[in-house]
Amino acid sequence: MTSATNASKRGVIFSGMRPTGLLHLGNYIGALQNWVALQDEYDCIYCAVDIHALTTVESRADAAGIQSNIEDMVLDWLAAGIDPERSIVFVQSHVPEVMTLHTLLSMVTPLGWLMRVPTFKEKVRQMDETEETVNYGLVGYPVLQTADIILYKADTVPVGQDQIPHIELSREIARRFNNFFGDTFPEPQVKLTEAPLLVGLDGQAKMSKSLDNHLDLAATPEDTARRVMTAFTDPQRATRNIPGRPEVCNVYSMHRMFTPPNAVNAVYDECTTAARGCVDCKRQLAASINAFLEPLRERRREYQARPEYVREILHEGGKRARNIAARTIEEVYEKMGLTQP
Ligand code: ATP
Ligand code: MG
């Protein structure tokens, strides 16, 4: 077995999310549902990437907020079906080896690769910064993300479509390291769901917390219904009697995800013949989404009542992750000709 293959016979999955608040339906449809499903076939490692969330922190209070989000986010994972008996669930900062690998990988990563990442320029703009004032951590974000993944020699990364360019860069960094120092890391591949990009309620390309066009998994049914009623539909359907075009309507695309198939046919027919209006259509969608989310919400309430259990999961997960990480760092030291401490 070469050092680039995993000791495990199964493939290794790694993925992370920033603990910036509750998860929304886009996170679930684009990534989390795959996290759950892949537990059957892979050794899975799921990480609350709190250091990544520090790129936008400016005070102790901001930083404390991130820590308080970790448990909320992990509750959403458990609610969705992440099984801590099978998968490693941990907090990024609890495995400081990732920062060691980040520094070492930064030596093989050309600055131009990082400046060309499409989300870099976008983030700089969003944060009201310039390329001169933006913190170094944000530029190096994809290097830390690469370290997250390859520290565990993961070969597969389940994420939403917006992450494709980052994982492409991770492959290039891993390849360059392997070229310089010998075969060490697998080149990680993206694993998408059937719906890798959920559109926002306002019709913007991506459902996202920062755009406030999202539906939280853990929201109340009433709140979910209220937000669904604000969703954009076919803009040409200015009045109730104009037939709609389901193929351009995000409400219809969500019906296809959450409404039973036979009922979806009725949605299509009644929309294209103007037999139903958008208000009724959204009411039905809200009911479908709430029915879909109810078992998750129920499980979430159960876990929420046992906060010490969630902390125990993260503690155990951190220990397991550190064991793997320490072996990789030892190998990287050896490959790069560093003496072992
Ligand atoms: P923020 O708005 O704070 O950037 P976010 O809503 O974009 O947060 P992330 O933490 O960036 O969420 O993403 C976590 C995971 O969910 C990633 O794998 C990402 O690709 C996926 N994801 C996020 N939004 C969507 C979406 N609208 N459709 C599909 N996948 C998504
Ligand atoms: Mg994001």
CSV table of C-alpha atoms and ligand atoms in Angstrom, one decimal:
chain,number,residue,atom,x,y,z
A,1,MET,CA,0.0,0.0,0.0
A,2,THR,CA,1.4,3.4,-0.9
A,3,SER,CA,1.4,6.2,1.6
A,4,ALA,CA,-1.2,8.1,-0.5
A,5,THR,CA,-3.8,5.4,0.0
A,6,ASN,CA,-5.8,5.3,3.1
A,7,ALA,CA,-5.2,2.7,5.8
A,8,SER,CA,-8.9,2.1,5.8
A,9,LYS,CA,-10.5,0.0,3.0
A,10,ARG,CA,-13.4,2.3,2.8
A,11,GLY,CA,-12.9,5.8,1.4
A,12,VAL,CA,-12.5,8.7,3.8
A,13,ILE,CA,-14.9,11.6,3.8
A,14,PHE,CA,-14.1,15.0,5.2
A,15,SER,CA,-16.4,18.0,5.3
A,16,GLY,CA,-16.8,21.1,7.5
A,17,MET,CA,-19.2,24.0,8.1
A,18,ARG,CA,-18.5,27.3,9.8
A,19,PRO,CA,-20.4,27.7,13.1
A,20,THR,CA,-22.0,31.0,12.1
A,21,GLY,CA,-25.6,30.1,13.3
A,22,LEU,CA,-28.4,27.7,12.6
A,23,LEU,CA,-28.3,25.7,9.4
A,24,HIS,CA,-30.7,26.3,6.6
A,25,LEU,CA,-32.4,24.2,3.9
A,26,GLY,CA,-29.6,25.0,1.4
A,27,ASN,CA,-27.0,23.6,3.7
A,28,TYR,CA,-29.1,20.5,4.1
A,29,ILE,CA,-30.0,19.9,0.4
A,30,GLY,CA,-26.5,20.8,-0.9
A,31,ALA,CA,-24.4,19.1,1.7
A,32,LEU,CA,-25.8,17.7,5.0
A,33,GLN,CA,-28.1,15.1,3.4
A,34,ASN,CA,-25.0,13.7,1.7
A,35,TRP,CA,-23.1,13.7,5.0
A,36,VAL,CA,-25.8,11.5,6.4
A,37,ALA,CA,-26.1,9.2,3.5
A,38,LEU,CA,-22.3,8.7,3.0
A,39,GLN,CA,-21.9,7.3,6.6
A,40,ASP,CA,-22.9,3.9,5.2
A,41,GLU,CA,-20.1,3.6,2.7
A,42,TYR,CA,-17.3,5.8,4.1
A,43,ASP,CA,-15.3,6.6,7.2
A,44,CYS,CA,-16.7,10.1,7.8
A,45,ILE,CA,-15.1,13.0,9.6
A,46,TYR,CA,-17.3,16.1,10.1
A,47,CYS,CA,-15.8,19.3,11.5
A,48,ALA,CA,-17.2,22.6,13.0
A,49,VAL,CA,-14.6,24.8,11.4
A,50,ASP,CA,-14.4,27.6,14.0
A,51,ILE,CA,-11.0,28.9,12.9
A,52,HIS,CA,-12.5,29.6,9.4
A,53,ALA,CA,-15.2,31.6,11.2
A,54,LEU,CA,-12.6,33.9,12.8
A,55,THR,CA,-11.8,35.6,9.4
A,56,THR,CA,-14.5,38.1,10.2
A,57,VAL,CA,-14.1,38.5,14.0
A,58,GLU,CA,-13.0,41.8,15.5
A,59,SER,CA,-13.6,41.4,19.2
A,60,ARG,CA,-13.7,38.9,22.0
A,61,ALA,CA,-17.4,39.1,22.0
A,62,ASP,CA,-17.5,38.1,18.3
A,63,ALA,CA,-15.2,35.2,18.9
A,64,ALA,CA,-17.3,34.0,21.9
A,65,GLY,CA,-20.4,34.1,19.7
A,66,ILE,CA,-18.7,31.6,17.3
A,67,GLN,CA,-18.1,29.2,20.1
A,68,SER,CA,-21.7,29.4,21.3
A,69,ASN,CA,-22.8,28.6,17.7
A,70,ILE,CA,-20.9,25.3,17.6
A,71,GLU,CA,-23.3,23.3,19.7
A,72,ASP,CA,-26.3,24.8,17.9
A,73,MET,CA,-24.8,23.7,14.6
A,74,VAL,CA,-23.9,20.2,15.8
A,75,LEU,CA,-27.5,19.8,17.1
A,76,ASP,CA,-28.6,20.4,13.5
A,77,TRP,CA,-26.2,17.7,12.3
A,78,LEU,CA,-27.4,15.2,14.8
A,79,ALA,CA,-31.0,16.1,14.0
A,80,ALA,CA,-30.3,15.4,10.4
A,81,GLY,CA,-28.9,11.9,11.2
A,82,ILE,CA,-25.2,12.3,11.7
A,83,ASP,CA,-24.3,9.3,13.9
A,84,PRO,CA,-21.4,10.0,16.3
A,85,GLU,CA,-20.9,6.3,16.9
A,86,ARG,CA,-19.9,5.9,13.2
A,87,SER,CA,-18.6,9.3,12.3
A,88,ILE,CA,-16.0,11.6,13.9
A,89,VAL,CA,-17.6,14.9,14.8
A,90,PHE,CA,-15.2,17.5,16.2
A,91,VAL,CA,-14.2,21.1,16.5
A,92,GLN,CA,-11.4,22.4,14.2
A,93,SER,CA,-9.5,24.3,16.9
A,94,HIS,CA,-9.3,21.2,19.1
A,95,VAL,CA,-6.9,19.7,16.6
A,96,PRO,CA,-4.1,22.2,16.4
A,97,GLU,CA,-2.2,19.9,14.0
A,98,VAL,CA,-4.3,21.5,11.2
A,99,MET,CA,-2.5,24.8,11.8
A,100,THR,CA,0.8,23.1,11.5
A,101,LEU,CA,-0.2,21.6,8.2
A,102,HIS,CA,-1.6,24.9,7.1
A,103,THR,CA,1.7,26.6,7.6
A,104,LEU,CA,3.6,23.9,5.8
A,105,LEU,CA,1.2,23.8,2.8
A,106,SER,CA,1.5,27.6,2.6
A,107,MET,CA,5.1,27.0,1.5
A,108,VAL,CA,3.9,25.2,-1.6
A,109,THR,CA,1.0,27.4,-2.6
A,110,PRO,CA,1.6,30.2,-5.1
A,111,LEU,CA,-0.1,33.5,-4.1
A,112,GLY,CA,-1.7,33.8,-7.5
A,113,TRP,CA,-3.7,30.6,-7.0
A,114,LEU,CA,-5.3,32.2,-3.9
A,115,MET,CA,-5.9,35.6,-5.4
A,116,ARG,CA,-7.7,34.0,-8.4
A,117,VAL,CA,-10.3,32.1,-6.2
A,118,PRO,CA,-13.6,33.6,-7.3
A,119,THR,CA,-15.0,33.8,-3.7
A,120,PHE,CA,-11.9,35.8,-2.6
A,121,LYS,CA,-12.7,39.0,-4.5
A,122,GLU,CA,-16.4,38.6,-3.6
A,123,LYS,CA,-15.6,38.2,0.1
A,124,VAL,CA,-13.3,41.3,0.0
A,125,ARG,CA,-16.1,43.3,-1.5
A,126,GLN,CA,-18.7,42.0,0.9
A,127,MET,CA,-16.5,42.8,3.9
A,128,ASP,CA,-16.0,46.4,2.6
A,129,GLU,CA,-12.2,45.7,2.5
A,130,THR,CA,-9.6,46.0,-0.3
A,131,GLU,CA,-6.9,43.5,-1.2
A,132,GLU,CA,-4.5,45.7,0.8
A,133,THR,CA,-6.5,45.8,4.0
A,134,VAL,CA,-8.1,42.3,4.0
A,135,ASN,CA,-6.6,40.0,6.6
A,136,TYR,CA,-4.0,37.4,5.6
A,137,GLY,CA,-6.2,34.7,7.1
A,138,LEU,CA,-8.9,35.3,4.4
A,139,VAL,CA,-6.3,35.1,1.6
A,140,GLY,CA,-5.1,31.8,3.0
A,141,TYR,CA,-8.6,30.4,3.7
A,142,PRO,CA,-8.4,27.8,0.9
A,143,VAL,CA,-5.0,26.6,2.3
A,144,LEU,CA,-6.5,26.0,5.7
A,145,GLN,CA,-9.4,24.3,4.0
A,146,THR,CA,-7.0,22.0,2.2
A,147,ALA,CA,-5.2,21.3,5.4
A,148,ASP,CA,-8.6,20.4,7.0
A,149,ILE,CA,-9.2,17.8,4.3
A,150,ILE,CA,-5.8,16.2,3.6
A,151,LEU,CA,-4.8,16.0,7.3
A,152,TYR,CA,-7.2,13.0,7.4
A,153,LYS,CA,-6.2,11.9,3.9
A,154,ALA,CA,-9.8,12.3,2.9
A,155,ASP,CA,-10.4,11.5,-0.8
A,156,THR,CA,-14.0,12.7,-1.0
A,157,VAL,CA,-15.6,16.0,0.1
A,158,PRO,CA,-19.4,16.4,0.2
A,159,VAL,CA,-20.2,20.1,-0.3
A,160,GLY,CA,-22.5,22.4,-2.2
A,161,GLN,CA,-21.7,23.7,-5.7
A,162,ASP,CA,-20.2,26.9,-4.5
A,163,GLN,CA,-17.3,25.0,-3.0
A,164,ILE,CA,-16.2,23.4,-6.3
A,165,PRO,CA,-13.4,25.9,-7.0
A,166,HIS,CA,-12.0,25.5,-3.5
A,167,ILE,CA,-11.7,21.8,-3.7
A,168,GLU,CA,-10.2,22.1,-7.1
A,169,LEU,CA,-7.5,24.2,-5.5
A,170,SER,CA,-7.1,21.6,-2.7
A,171,ARG,CA,-6.3,19.1,-5.4
A,172,GLU,CA,-3.7,21.3,-6.9
A,173,ILE,CA,-2.1,22.0,-3.5
A,174,ALA,CA,-2.0,18.3,-2.7
A,175,ARG,CA,-0.6,17.5,-6.1
A,176,ARG,CA,2.1,20.1,-5.7
A,177,PHE,CA,3.1,18.8,-2.3
A,178,ASN,CA,3.2,15.3,-3.7
A,179,ASN,CA,5.4,16.4,-6.6
A,180,PHE,CA,7.8,18.2,-4.3
A,181,PHE,CA,8.1,15.7,-1.4
A,182,GLY,CA,6.7,12.4,-2.7
A,183,ASP,CA,3.4,10.8,-2.8
A,184,THR,CA,1.6,11.6,0.5
A,185,PHE,CA,-1.9,12.9,0.0
A,186,PRO,CA,-4.9,11.7,-2.0
A,187,GLU,CA,-6.3,14.4,-4.3
A,188,PRO,CA,-9.7,15.1,-2.9
A,189,GLN,CA,-12.8,15.0,-5.1
A,190,VAL,CA,-16.1,16.8,-4.6
A,191,LYS,CA,-19.2,14.9,-4.0
A,192,LEU,CA,-22.4,16.8,-4.9
A,193,THR,CA,-26.0,16.0,-4.1
A,194,GLU,CA,-28.7,15.8,-6.8
A,195,ALA,CA,-29.5,19.5,-6.0
A,196,PRO,CA,-26.1,21.0,-5.3
A,197,LEU,CA,-27.4,24.6,-5.3
A,198,LEU,CA,-30.6,25.7,-3.6
A,199,VAL,CA,-31.9,29.1,-4.8
A,200,GLY,CA,-32.8,31.7,-2.2
A,201,LEU,CA,-36.4,32.6,-1.4
A,202,ASP,CA,-35.8,36.0,-3.0
A,203,GLY,CA,-34.8,34.3,-6.3
A,204,GLN,CA,-31.1,35.1,-5.8
A,205,ALA,CA,-28.8,32.3,-7.1
A,206,LYS,CA,-28.0,30.9,-3.6
A,207,MET,CA,-30.0,30.4,-0.4
A,208,SER,CA,-27.7,31.9,2.2
A,209,LYS,CA,-27.8,33.1,5.7
A,210,SER,CA,-25.9,36.3,4.9
A,211,LEU,CA,-28.4,37.1,2.2
A,212,ASP,CA,-31.3,36.5,4.6
A,213,ASN,CA,-33.2,34.5,2.0
A,214,HIS,CA,-33.1,31.2,3.8
A,215,LEU,CA,-35.3,28.8,5.8
A,216,ASP,CA,-33.7,27.5,9.0
A,217,LEU,CA,-34.0,23.8,9.6
A,218,ALA,CA,-34.8,24.4,13.3
A,219,ALA,CA,-37.3,27.2,12.7
A,220,THR,CA,-40.9,26.8,14.0
A,221,PRO,CA,-43.5,25.6,11.5
A,222,GLU,CA,-45.1,29.1,11.7
A,223,ASP,CA,-41.9,30.9,11.0
A,224,THR,CA,-41.2,28.6,8.1
A,225,ALA,CA,-44.7,29.2,6.6
A,226,ARG,CA,-44.3,32.9,7.0
A,227,ARG,CA,-41.0,33.0,5.2
A,228,VAL,CA,-42.2,30.6,2.4
A,229,MET,CA,-45.0,33.1,1.7
A,230,THR,CA,-42.4,35.7,0.8
A,231,ALA,CA,-40.8,33.5,-1.9
A,232,PHE,CA,-40.5,34.8,-5.4
A,233,THR,CA,-42.4,33.0,-8.1
A,234,ASP,CA,-42.6,33.3,-11.9
A,235,PRO,CA,-42.2,37.1,-12.5
A,236,GLN,CA,-44.4,37.0,-15.6
A,237,ARG,CA,-47.3,35.8,-13.5
A,238,ALA,CA,-48.4,39.3,-12.5
A,239,THR,CA,-52.0,38.2,-11.8
A,240,ARG,CA,-53.8,35.1,-10.7
A,241,ASN,CA,-55.3,34.3,-14.1
A,242,ILE,CA,-52.0,34.3,-16.0
A,243,PRO,CA,-50.7,30.7,-16.3
A,244,GLY,CA,-47.4,30.1,-14.5
A,245,ARG,CA,-44.1,28.6,-15.8
A,246,PRO,CA,-43.0,26.0,-13.2
A,247,GLU,CA,-39.7,25.5,-15.0
A,248,VAL,CA,-38.6,29.1,-14.0
A,249,CYS,CA,-40.3,29.0,-10.5
A,250,ASN,CA,-38.3,28.3,-7.4
A,251,VAL,CA,-41.4,27.4,-5.5
A,252,TYR,CA,-42.0,24.6,-8.0
A,253,SER,CA,-38.4,23.4,-7.8
A,254,MET,CA,-38.8,23.2,-4.0
A,255,HIS,CA,-42.1,21.3,-4.5
A,256,ARG,CA,-40.2,18.7,-6.5
A,257,MET,CA,-37.9,18.3,-3.5
A,258,PHE,CA,-40.4,18.2,-0.6
A,259,THR,CA,-43.9,17.4,-2.0
A,260,PRO,CA,-44.8,13.8,-2.8
A,261,PRO,CA,-44.4,13.0,-6.5
A,262,ASN,CA,-48.1,12.5,-7.3
A,263,ALA,CA,-49.0,15.8,-5.7
A,264,VAL,CA,-46.2,17.5,-7.7
A,265,ASN,CA,-47.9,16.6,-10.9
A,266,ALA,CA,-51.0,18.4,-9.7
A,267,VAL,CA,-48.9,21.5,-8.8
A,268,TYR,CA,-47.6,21.5,-12.3
A,269,ASP,CA,-50.9,21.1,-14.0
A,270,GLU,CA,-52.8,23.6,-11.9
A,271,CYS,CA,-50.0,26.2,-12.2
A,272,THR,CA,-49.8,26.0,-16.0
A,273,THR,CA,-53.6,26.2,-16.4
A,274,ALA,CA,-53.9,29.0,-13.8
A,275,ALA,CA,-56.2,26.7,-11.8
A,276,ARG,CA,-54.2,27.6,-8.7
A,277,GLY,CA,-52.6,30.8,-7.6
A,278,CYS,CA,-49.1,31.4,-6.1
A,279,VAL,CA,-50.5,32.0,-2.6
A,280,ASP,CA,-52.1,28.5,-2.4
A,281,CYS,CA,-49.1,27.0,-4.0
A,282,LYS,CA,-46.8,28.4,-1.4
A,283,ARG,CA,-49.1,27.4,1.5
A,284,GLN,CA,-48.9,23.8,0.2
A,285,LEU,CA,-45.1,24.1,-0.1
A,286,ALA,CA,-44.8,25.3,3.5
A,287,ALA,CA,-46.8,22.3,4.6
A,288,SER,CA,-44.6,20.0,2.7
A,289,ILE,CA,-41.4,21.5,4.0
A,290,ASN,CA,-42.7,21.4,7.6
A,291,ALA,CA,-43.7,17.8,7.2
A,292,PHE,CA,-40.3,17.0,5.8
A,293,LEU,CA,-38.5,18.8,8.7
A,294,GLU,CA,-40.7,17.6,11.6
A,295,PRO,CA,-38.7,14.4,12.3
A,296,LEU,CA,-35.5,16.4,12.3
A,297,ARG,CA,-37.0,19.0,14.6
A,298,GLU,CA,-38.2,16.3,16.9
A,299,ARG,CA,-34.7,14.7,17.1
A,300,ARG,CA,-33.2,18.1,17.6
A,301,ARG,CA,-35.4,18.7,20.7
A,302,GLU,CA,-34.3,15.4,22.1
A,303,TYR,CA,-30.6,16.1,21.7
A,304,GLN,CA,-31.1,19.7,22.9
A,305,ALA,CA,-32.3,18.4,26.2
A,306,ARG,CA,-28.9,16.6,26.6
A,307,PRO,CA,-26.2,19.3,26.2
A,308,GLU,CA,-23.6,17.3,28.1
A,309,TYR,CA,-24.0,14.5,25.5
A,310,VAL,CA,-23.2,16.9,22.7
A,311,ARG,CA,-20.1,18.1,24.5
A,312,GLU,CA,-19.1,14.5,25.1
A,313,ILE,CA,-19.4,13.8,21.3
A,314,LEU,CA,-17.2,16.7,20.5
A,315,HIS,CA,-14.6,15.7,23.1
A,316,GLU,CA,-14.4,12.1,21.9
A,317,GLY,CA,-14.4,13.2,18.3
A,318,GLY,CA,-11.5,15.6,18.9
A,319,LYS,CA,-9.5,12.8,20.5
A,320,ARG,CA,-10.1,10.5,17.6
A,321,ALA,CA,-9.3,13.2,15.0
A,322,ARG,CA,-6.1,14.2,16.8
A,323,ASN,CA,-4.8,10.6,16.6
A,324,ILE,CA,-5.1,10.6,12.9
A,325,ALA,CA,-3.8,14.1,12.6
A,326,ALA,CA,-0.7,13.4,14.6
A,327,ARG,CA,0.2,10.4,12.3
A,328,THR,CA,-0.1,12.6,9.2
A,329,ILE,CA,2.0,15.4,10.7
A,330,GLU,CA,4.7,12.9,11.6
A,331,GLU,CA,4.7,11.7,8.0
A,332,VAL,CA,4.8,15.2,6.6
A,333,TYR,CA,7.7,16.1,8.9
A,334,GLU,CA,9.6,13.0,7.6
A,335,LYS,CA,8.8,13.9,3.9
A,336,MET,CA,9.9,17.5,4.3
A,337,GLY,CA,13.0,16.5,6.1
A,338,LEU,CA,12.1,18.1,9.4
A,339,THR,CA,13.4,16.3,12.5
A,340,GLN,CA,10.7,14.9,14.8
A,341,PRO,CA,10.3,16.9,18.0
B,1,ATP,P1,-22.9,32.1,4.8
B,1,ATP,O1,-24.1,32.8,4.3
B,1,ATP,O2,-22.6,32.5,6.3
B,1,ATP,O3,-21.7,32.1,3.9
B,1,ATP,P2,-23.8,29.7,3.9
B,1,ATP,O4,-25.3,29.7,4.1
B,1,ATP,O5,-23.3,30.0,2.6
B,1,ATP,O6,-23.3,30.6,5.0
B,1,ATP,P3,-21.7,27.8,4.4
B,1,ATP,O7,-21.3,27.6,5.8
B,1,ATP,O8,-20.9,28.7,3.5
B,1,ATP,O9,-23.2,28.3,4.4
B,1,ATP,O10,-21.9,26.4,3.7
B,1,ATP,C1,-21.9,25.1,4.4
B,1,ATP,C2,-22.2,24.1,3.3
B,1,ATP,O11,-23.5,24.2,2.8
B,1,ATP,C3,-21.2,24.1,2.2
B,1,ATP,O12,-20.9,22.8,1.7
B,1,ATP,C4,-22.0,24.8,1.1
B,1,ATP,O13,-21.6,24.4,-0.2
B,1,ATP,C5,-23.4,24.3,1.4
B,1,ATP,N1,-24.4,25.3,0.9
B,1,ATP,C6,-24.6,26.5,1.5
B,1,ATP,N2,-25.6,27.2,0.9
B,1,ATP,C7,-26.1,26.3,-0.1
B,1,ATP,C8,-27.1,26.4,-1.1
B,1,ATP,N3,-27.9,27.5,-1.2
B,1,ATP,N4,-27.3,25.3,-1.9
B,1,ATP,C9,-26.6,24.2,-1.8
B,1,ATP,N5,-25.6,24.1,-0.9
B,1,ATP,C10,-25.3,25.1,0.0
B,2,MG,MG,-20.9,30.6,2.5
